[in-house]
Short mmCIF file of N, CA, C and O in Angstrom, two decimals:
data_model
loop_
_atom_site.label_atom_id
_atom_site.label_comp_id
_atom_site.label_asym_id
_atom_site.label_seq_id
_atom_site.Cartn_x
_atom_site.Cartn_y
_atom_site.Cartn_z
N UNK A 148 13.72 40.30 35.12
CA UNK A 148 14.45 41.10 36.07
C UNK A 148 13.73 41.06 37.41
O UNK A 148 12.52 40.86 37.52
N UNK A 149 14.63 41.28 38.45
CA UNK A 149 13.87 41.12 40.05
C UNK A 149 14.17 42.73 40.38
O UNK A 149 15.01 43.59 40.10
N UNK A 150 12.82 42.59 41.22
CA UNK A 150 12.61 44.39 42.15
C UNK A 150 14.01 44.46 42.68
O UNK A 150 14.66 43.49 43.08
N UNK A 151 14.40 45.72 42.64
CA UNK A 151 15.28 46.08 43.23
C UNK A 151 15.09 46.21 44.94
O UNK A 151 16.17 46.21 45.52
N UNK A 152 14.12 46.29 45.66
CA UNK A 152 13.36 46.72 46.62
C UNK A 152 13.27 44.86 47.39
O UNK A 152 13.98 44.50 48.32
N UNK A 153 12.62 44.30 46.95
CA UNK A 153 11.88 42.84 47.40
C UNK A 153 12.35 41.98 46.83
O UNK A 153 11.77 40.93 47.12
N UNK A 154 13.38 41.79 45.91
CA UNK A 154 13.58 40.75 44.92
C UNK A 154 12.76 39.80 44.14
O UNK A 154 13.26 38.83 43.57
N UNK A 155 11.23 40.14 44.12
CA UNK A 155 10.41 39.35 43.65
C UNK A 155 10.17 40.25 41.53
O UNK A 155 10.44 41.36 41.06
N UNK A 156 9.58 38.97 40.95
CA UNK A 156 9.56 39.43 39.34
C UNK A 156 9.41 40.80 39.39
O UNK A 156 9.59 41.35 40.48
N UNK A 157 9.10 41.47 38.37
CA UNK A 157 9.00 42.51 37.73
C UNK A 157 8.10 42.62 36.30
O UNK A 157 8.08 41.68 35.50
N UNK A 158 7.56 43.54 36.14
CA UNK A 158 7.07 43.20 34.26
C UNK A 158 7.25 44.84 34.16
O UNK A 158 7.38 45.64 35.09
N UNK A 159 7.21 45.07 32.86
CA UNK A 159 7.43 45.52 32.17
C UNK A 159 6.31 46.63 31.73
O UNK A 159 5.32 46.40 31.04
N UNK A 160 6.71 47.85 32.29
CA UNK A 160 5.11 48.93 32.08
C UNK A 160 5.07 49.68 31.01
O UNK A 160 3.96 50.01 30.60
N UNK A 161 6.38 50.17 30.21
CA UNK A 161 6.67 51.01 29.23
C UNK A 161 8.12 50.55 28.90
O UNK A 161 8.93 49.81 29.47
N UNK A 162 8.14 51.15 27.95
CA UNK A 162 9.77 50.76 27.08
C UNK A 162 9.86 51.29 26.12
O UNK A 162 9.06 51.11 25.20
N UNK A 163 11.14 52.29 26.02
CA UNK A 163 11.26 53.19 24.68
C UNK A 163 12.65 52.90 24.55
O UNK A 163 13.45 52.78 25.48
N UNK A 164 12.93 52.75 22.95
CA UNK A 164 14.33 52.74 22.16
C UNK A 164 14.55 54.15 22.44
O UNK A 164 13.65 54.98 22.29
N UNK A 165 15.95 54.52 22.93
CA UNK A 165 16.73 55.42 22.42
C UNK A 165 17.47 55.54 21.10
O UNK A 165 18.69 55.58 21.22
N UNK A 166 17.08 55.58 20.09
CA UNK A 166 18.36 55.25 18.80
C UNK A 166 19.50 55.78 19.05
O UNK A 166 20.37 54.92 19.15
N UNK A 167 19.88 56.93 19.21
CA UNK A 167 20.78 57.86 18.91
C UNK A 167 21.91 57.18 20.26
O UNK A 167 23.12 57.24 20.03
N UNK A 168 21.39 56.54 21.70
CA UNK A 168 22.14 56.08 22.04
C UNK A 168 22.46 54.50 22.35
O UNK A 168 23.18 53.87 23.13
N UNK A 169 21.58 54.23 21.36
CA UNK A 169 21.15 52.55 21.38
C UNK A 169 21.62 52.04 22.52
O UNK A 169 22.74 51.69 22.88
N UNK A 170 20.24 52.05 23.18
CA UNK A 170 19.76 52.17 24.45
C UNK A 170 18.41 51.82 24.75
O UNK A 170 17.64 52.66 24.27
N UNK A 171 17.93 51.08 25.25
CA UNK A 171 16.33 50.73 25.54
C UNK A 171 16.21 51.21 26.93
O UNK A 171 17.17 51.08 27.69
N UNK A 172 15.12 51.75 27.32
CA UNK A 172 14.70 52.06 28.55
C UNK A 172 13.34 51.58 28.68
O UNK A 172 12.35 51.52 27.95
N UNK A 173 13.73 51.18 30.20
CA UNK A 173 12.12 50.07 30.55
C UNK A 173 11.75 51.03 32.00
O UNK A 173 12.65 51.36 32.78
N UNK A 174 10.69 51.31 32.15
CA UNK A 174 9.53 51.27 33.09
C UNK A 174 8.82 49.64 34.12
O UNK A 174 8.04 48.81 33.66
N UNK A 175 9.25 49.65 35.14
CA UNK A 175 8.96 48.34 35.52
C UNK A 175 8.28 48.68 37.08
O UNK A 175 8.43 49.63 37.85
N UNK A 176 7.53 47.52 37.14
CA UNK A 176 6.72 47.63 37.97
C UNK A 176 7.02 46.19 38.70
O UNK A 176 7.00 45.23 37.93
N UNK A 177 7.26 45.94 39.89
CA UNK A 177 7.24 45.09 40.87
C UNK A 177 6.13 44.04 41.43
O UNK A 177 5.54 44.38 42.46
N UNK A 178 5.80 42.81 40.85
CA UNK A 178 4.49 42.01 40.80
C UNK A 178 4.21 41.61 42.50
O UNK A 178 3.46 40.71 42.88
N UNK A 179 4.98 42.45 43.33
CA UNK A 179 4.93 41.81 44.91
C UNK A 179 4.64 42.76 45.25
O UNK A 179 3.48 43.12 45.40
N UNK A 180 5.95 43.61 45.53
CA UNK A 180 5.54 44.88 46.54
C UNK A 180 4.98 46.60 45.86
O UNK A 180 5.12 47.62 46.54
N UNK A 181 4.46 46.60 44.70
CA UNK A 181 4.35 47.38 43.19
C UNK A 181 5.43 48.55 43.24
O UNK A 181 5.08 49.56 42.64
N UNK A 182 6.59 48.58 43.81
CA UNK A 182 7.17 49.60 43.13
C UNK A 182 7.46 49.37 41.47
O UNK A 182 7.30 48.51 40.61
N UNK A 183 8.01 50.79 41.65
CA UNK A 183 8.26 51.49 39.81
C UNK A 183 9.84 51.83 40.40
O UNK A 183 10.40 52.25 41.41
N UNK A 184 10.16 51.27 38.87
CA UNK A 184 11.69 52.17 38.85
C UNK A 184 12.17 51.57 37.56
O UNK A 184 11.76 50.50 37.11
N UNK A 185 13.22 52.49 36.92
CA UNK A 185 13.32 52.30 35.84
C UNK A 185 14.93 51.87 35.40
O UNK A 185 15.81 52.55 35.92
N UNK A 186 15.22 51.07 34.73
CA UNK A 186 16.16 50.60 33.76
C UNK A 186 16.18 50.65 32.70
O UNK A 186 15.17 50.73 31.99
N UNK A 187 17.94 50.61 32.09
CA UNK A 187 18.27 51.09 30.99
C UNK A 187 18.93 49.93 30.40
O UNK A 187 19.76 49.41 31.14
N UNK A 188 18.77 49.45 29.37
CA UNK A 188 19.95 48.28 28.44
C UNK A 188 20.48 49.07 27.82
O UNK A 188 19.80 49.91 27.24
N UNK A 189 22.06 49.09 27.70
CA UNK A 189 23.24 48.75 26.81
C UNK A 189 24.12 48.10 26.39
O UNK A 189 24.83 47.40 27.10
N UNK A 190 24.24 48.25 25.01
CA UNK A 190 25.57 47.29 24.23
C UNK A 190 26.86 47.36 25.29
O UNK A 190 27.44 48.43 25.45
N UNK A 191 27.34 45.97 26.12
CA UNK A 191 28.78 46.40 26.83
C UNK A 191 29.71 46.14 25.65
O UNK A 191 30.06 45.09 25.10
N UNK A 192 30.10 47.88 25.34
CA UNK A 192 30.98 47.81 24.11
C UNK A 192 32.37 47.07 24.50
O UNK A 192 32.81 46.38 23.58
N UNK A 193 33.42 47.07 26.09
CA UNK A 193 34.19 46.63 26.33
C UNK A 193 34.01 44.90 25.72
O UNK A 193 34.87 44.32 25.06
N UNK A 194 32.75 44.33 26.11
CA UNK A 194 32.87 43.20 25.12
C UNK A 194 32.40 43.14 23.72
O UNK A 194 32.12 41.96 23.51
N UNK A 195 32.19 43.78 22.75
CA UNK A 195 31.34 43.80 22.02
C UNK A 195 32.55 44.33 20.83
O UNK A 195 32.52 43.88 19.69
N UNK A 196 33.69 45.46 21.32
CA UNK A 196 34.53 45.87 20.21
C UNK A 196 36.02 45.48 20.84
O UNK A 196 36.39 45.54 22.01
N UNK A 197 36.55 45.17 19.97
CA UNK A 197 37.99 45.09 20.58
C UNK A 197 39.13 46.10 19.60
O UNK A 197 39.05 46.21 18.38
N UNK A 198 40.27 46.83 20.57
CA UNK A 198 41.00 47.71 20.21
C UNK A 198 42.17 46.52 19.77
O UNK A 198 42.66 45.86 20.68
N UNK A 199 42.53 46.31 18.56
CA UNK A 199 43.99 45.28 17.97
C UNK A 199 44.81 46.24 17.65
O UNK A 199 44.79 46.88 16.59
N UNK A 200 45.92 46.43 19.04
CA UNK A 200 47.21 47.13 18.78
C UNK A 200 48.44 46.66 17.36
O UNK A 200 49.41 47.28 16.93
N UNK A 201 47.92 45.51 17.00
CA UNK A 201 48.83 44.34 16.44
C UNK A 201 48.65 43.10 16.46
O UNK A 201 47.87 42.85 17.38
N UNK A 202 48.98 42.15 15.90
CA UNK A 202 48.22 40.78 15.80
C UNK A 202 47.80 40.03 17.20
O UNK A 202 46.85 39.36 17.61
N UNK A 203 49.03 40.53 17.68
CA UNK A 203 48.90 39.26 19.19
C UNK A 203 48.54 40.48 20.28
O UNK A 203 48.28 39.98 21.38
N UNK A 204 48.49 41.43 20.29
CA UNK A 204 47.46 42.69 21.52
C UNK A 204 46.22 43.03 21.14
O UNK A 204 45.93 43.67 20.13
N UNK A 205 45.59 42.66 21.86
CA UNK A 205 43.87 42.99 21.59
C UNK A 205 43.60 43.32 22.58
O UNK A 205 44.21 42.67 23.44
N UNK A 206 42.82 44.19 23.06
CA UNK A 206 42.30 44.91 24.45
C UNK A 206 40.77 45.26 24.38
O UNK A 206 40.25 45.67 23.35
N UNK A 207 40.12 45.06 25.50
CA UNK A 207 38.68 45.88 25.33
C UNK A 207 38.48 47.46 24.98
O UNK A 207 39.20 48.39 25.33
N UNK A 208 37.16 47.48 24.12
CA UNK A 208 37.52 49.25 23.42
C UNK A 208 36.80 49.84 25.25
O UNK A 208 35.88 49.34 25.89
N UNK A 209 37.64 50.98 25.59
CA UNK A 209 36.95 51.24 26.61
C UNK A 209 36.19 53.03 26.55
O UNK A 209 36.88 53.93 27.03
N UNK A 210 35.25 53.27 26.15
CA UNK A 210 34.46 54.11 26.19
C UNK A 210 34.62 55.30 27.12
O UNK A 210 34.31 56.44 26.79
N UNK A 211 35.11 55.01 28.24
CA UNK A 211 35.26 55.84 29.11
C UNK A 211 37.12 57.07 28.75
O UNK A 211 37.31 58.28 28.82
N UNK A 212 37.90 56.05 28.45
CA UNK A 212 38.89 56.50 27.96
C UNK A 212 38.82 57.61 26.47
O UNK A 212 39.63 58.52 26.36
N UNK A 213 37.78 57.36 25.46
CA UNK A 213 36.98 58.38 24.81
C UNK A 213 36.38 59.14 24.99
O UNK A 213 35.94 59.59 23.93
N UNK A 214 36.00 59.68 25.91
CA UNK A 214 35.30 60.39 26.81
C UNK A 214 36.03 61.17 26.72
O UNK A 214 36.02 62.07 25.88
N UNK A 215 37.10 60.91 27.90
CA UNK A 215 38.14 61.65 28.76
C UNK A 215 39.10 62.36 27.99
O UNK A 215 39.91 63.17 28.44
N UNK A 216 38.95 61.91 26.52
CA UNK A 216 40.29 62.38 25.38
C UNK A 216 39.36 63.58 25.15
O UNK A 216 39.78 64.73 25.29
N UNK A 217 37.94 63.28 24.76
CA UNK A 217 37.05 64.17 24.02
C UNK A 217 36.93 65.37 25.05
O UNK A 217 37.30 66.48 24.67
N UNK A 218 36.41 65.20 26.37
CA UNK A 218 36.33 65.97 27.20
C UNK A 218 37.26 66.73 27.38
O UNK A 218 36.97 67.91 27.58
N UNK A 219 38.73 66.32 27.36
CA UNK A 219 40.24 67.41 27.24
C UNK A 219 40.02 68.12 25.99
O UNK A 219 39.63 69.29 26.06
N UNK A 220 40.24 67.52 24.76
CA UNK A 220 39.92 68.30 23.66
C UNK A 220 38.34 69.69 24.00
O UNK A 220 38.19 70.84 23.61
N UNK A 221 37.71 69.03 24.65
CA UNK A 221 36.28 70.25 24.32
C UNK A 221 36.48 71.19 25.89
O UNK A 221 35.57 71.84 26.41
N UNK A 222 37.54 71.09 26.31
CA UNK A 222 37.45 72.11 27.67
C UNK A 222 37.55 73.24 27.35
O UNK A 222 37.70 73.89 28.39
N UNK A 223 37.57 74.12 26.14
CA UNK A 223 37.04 75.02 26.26
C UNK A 223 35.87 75.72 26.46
O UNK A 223 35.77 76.77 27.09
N UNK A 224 34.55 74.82 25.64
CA UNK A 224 33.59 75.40 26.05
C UNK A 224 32.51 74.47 26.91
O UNK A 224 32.34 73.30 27.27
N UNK A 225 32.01 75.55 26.99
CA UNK A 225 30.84 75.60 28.42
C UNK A 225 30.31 74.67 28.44
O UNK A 225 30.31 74.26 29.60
N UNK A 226 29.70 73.85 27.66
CA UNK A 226 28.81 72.70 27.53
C UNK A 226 29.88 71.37 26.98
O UNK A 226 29.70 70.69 25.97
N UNK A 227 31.01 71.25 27.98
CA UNK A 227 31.91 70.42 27.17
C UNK A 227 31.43 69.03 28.10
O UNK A 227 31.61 68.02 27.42
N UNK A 228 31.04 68.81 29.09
CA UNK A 228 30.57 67.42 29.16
C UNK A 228 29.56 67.40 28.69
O UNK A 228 29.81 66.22 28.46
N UNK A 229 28.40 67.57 28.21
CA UNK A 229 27.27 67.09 27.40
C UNK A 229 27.82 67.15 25.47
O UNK A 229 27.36 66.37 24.64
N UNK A 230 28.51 67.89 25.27
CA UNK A 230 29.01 67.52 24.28
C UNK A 230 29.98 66.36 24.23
O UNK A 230 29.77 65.35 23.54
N UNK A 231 31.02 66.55 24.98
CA UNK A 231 31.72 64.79 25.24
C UNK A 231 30.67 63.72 24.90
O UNK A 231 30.64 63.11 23.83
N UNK A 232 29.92 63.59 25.78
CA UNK A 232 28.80 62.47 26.10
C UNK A 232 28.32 62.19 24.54
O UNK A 232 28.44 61.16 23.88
N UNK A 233 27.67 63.63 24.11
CA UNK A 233 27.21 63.50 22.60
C UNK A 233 28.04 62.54 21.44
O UNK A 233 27.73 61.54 20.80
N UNK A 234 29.06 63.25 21.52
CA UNK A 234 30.09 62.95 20.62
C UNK A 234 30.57 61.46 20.88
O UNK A 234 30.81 60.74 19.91
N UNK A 235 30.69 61.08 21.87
CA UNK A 235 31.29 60.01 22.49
C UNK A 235 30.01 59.26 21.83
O UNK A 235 30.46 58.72 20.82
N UNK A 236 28.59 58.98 21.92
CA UNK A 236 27.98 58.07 21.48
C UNK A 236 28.00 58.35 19.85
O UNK A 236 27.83 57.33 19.18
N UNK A 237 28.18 59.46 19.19
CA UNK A 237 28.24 59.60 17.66
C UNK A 237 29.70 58.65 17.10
O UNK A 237 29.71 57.95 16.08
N UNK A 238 30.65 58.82 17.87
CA UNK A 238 32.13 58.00 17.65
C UNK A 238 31.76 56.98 17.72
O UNK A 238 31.83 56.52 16.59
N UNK A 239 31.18 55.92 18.71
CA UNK A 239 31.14 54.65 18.93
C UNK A 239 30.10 54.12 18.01
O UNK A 239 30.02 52.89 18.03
N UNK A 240 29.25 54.75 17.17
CA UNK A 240 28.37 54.40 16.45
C UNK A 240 28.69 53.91 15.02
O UNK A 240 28.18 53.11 14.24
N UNK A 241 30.03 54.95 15.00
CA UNK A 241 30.33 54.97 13.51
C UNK A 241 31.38 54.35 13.73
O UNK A 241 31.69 53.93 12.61
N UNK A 242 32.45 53.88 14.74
CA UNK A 242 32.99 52.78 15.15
C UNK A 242 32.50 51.45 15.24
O UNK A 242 33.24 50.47 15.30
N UNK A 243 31.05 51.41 15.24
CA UNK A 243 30.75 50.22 15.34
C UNK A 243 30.37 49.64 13.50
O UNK A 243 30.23 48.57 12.92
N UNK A 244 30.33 50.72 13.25
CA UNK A 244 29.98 50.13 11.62
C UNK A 244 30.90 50.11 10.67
O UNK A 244 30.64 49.83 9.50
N UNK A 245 32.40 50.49 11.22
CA UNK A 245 33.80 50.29 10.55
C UNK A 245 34.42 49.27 10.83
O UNK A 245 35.31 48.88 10.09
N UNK A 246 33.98 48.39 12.33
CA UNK A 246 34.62 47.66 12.80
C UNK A 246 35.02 46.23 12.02
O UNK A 246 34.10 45.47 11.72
N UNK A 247 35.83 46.02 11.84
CA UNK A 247 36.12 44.22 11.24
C UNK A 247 36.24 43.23 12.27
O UNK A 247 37.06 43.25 13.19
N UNK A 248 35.17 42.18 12.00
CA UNK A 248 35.43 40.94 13.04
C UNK A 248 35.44 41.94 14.39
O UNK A 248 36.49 41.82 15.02
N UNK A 249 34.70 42.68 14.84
CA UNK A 249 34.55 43.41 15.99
C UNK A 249 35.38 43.43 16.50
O UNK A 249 35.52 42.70 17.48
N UNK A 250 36.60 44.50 15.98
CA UNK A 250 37.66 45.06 16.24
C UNK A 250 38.36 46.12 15.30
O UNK A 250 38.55 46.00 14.09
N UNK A 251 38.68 47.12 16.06
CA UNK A 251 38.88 48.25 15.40
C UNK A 251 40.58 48.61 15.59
O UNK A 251 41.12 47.77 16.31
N UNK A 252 41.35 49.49 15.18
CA UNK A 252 42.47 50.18 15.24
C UNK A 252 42.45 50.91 16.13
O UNK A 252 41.34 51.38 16.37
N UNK A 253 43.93 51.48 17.27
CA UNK A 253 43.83 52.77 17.40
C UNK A 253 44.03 54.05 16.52
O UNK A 253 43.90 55.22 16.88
N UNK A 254 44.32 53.62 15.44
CA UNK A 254 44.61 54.26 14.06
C UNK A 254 42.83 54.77 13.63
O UNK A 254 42.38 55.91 13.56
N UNK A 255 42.35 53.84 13.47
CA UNK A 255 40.94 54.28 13.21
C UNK A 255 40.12 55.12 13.94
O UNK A 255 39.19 55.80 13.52
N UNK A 256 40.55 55.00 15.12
CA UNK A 256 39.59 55.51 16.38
C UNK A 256 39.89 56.90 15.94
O UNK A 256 39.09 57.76 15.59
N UNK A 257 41.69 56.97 16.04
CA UNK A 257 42.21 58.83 16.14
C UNK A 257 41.43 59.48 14.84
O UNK A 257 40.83 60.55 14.96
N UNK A 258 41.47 58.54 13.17
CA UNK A 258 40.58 58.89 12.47
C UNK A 258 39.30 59.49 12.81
O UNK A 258 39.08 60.71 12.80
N UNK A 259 38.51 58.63 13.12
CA UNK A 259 36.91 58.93 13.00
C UNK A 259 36.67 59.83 14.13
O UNK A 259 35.62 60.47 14.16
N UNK A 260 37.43 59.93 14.94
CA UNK A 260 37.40 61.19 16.25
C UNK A 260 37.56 62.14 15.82
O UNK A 260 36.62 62.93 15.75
N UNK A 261 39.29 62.58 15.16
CA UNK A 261 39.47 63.32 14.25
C UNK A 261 38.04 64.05 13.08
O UNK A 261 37.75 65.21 12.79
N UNK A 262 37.54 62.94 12.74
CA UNK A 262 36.90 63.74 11.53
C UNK A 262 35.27 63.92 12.13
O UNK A 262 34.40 64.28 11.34
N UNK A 263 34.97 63.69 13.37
CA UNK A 263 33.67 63.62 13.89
C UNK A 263 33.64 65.32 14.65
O UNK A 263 32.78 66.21 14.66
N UNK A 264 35.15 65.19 15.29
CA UNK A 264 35.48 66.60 15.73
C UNK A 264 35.87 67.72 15.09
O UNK A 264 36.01 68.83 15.60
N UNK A 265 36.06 67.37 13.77
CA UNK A 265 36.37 68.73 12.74
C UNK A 265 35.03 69.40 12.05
O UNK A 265 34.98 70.56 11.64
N UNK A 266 34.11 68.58 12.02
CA UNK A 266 32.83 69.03 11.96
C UNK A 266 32.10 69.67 12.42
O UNK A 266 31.43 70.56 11.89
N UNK A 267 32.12 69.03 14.24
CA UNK A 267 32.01 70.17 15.12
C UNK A 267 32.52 71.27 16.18
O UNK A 267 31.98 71.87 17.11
N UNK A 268 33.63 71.26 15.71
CA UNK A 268 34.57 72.23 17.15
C UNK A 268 36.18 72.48 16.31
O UNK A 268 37.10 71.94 16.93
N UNK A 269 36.44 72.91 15.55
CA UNK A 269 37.42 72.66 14.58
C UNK A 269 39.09 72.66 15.95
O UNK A 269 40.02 71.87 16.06
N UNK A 270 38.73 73.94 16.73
CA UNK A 270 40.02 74.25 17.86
C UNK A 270 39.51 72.86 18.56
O UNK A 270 40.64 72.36 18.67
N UNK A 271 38.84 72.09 18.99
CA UNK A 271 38.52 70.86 19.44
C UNK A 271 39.55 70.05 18.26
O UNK A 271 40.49 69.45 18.78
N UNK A 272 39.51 70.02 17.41
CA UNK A 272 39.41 69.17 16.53
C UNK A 272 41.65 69.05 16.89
O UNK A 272 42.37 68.14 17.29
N UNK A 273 41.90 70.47 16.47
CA UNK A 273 43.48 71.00 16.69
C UNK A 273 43.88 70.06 17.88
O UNK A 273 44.58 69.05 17.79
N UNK A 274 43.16 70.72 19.28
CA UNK A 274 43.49 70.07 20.54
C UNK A 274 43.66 68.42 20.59
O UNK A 274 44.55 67.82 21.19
N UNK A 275 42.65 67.87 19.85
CA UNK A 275 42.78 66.18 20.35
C UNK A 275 43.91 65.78 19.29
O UNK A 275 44.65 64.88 19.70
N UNK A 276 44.20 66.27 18.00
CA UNK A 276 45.05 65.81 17.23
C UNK A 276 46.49 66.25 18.16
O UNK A 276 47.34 65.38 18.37
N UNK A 277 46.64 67.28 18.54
CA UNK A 277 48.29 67.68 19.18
C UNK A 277 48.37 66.09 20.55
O UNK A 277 49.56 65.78 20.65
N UNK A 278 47.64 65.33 21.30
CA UNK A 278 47.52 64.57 21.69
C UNK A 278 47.70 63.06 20.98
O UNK A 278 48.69 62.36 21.20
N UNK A 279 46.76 62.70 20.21
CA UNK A 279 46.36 61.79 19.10
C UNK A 279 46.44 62.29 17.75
O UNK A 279 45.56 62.91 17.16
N UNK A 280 48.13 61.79 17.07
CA UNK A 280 48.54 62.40 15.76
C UNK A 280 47.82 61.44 14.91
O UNK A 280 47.57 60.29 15.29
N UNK A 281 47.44 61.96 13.61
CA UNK A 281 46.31 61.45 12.78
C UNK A 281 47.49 60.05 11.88
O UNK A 281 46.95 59.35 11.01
N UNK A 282 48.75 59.86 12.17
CA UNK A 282 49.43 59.17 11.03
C UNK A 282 50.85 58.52 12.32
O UNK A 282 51.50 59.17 13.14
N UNK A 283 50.88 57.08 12.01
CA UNK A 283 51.84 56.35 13.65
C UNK A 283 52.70 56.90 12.99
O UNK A 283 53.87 56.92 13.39
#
């Protein structure tokens, strides 16, 4: 990677796995001008999972659009974007280990949302289903 600052190399000063959001974070240091600043790697799930409406529609899964469902469903309470966020990486996790040939259903998604959100927010859980019915 090049400095953000000078464009010259970079190495590498620290680096910790995130599991929970499989996520690496690096500490980097600039071999020219020594700044520090830090970067993050992630899986780009848009390429990595694909949503198959049906044989011949396949679309990128887009993460952000899970969010925004989860976030409507959790507007009731107070901490509903850090719970979104939460939830949103707990969904895509367990989406990623249902997936076939890295591609999932929207059938599956409303599933595992469904049952990720009945666990924790049950009136969450009500709200995203009156939106996303559990059966086409």
């Amino acid at each position: 990677m090049v400095c953000i600052y000078c464009g010259s190399k970079t190495q590498v000063v620290n680096s910790r796995h995130q599991k929970r959001l499989n996520r690496v974070w690096r500490r980097r240091e600039c071999t020219q001008c020594h700044a520090i600043f830090t970067t993050e790697e992630a899986v780009d799930l848009g390429g990595s999972i694909a949503v198959r409406r049906d044989t011949k529609h396949v679309q990128p899964f887009s993460r952000d659009k899970l969010f925004a469902s989860l976030l409507s469903a959790l507007g009731h309470r107070q901490t509903a974007v850090a719970d979104a966020g939460a939830l949103t990486a707990t969904i895509i996790s367990k989406l990623l280990l249902s997936a076939t040939n890295a591609a999932v259903t929207p059938q599956e998604i409303v599933i595992i949302t469904h049952e990720t959100l009945s666990r924790f927010d049950s009136a969450a859980a009500t709200q995203y289903t009156a939106y996303h019915p559990l059966s086409s």
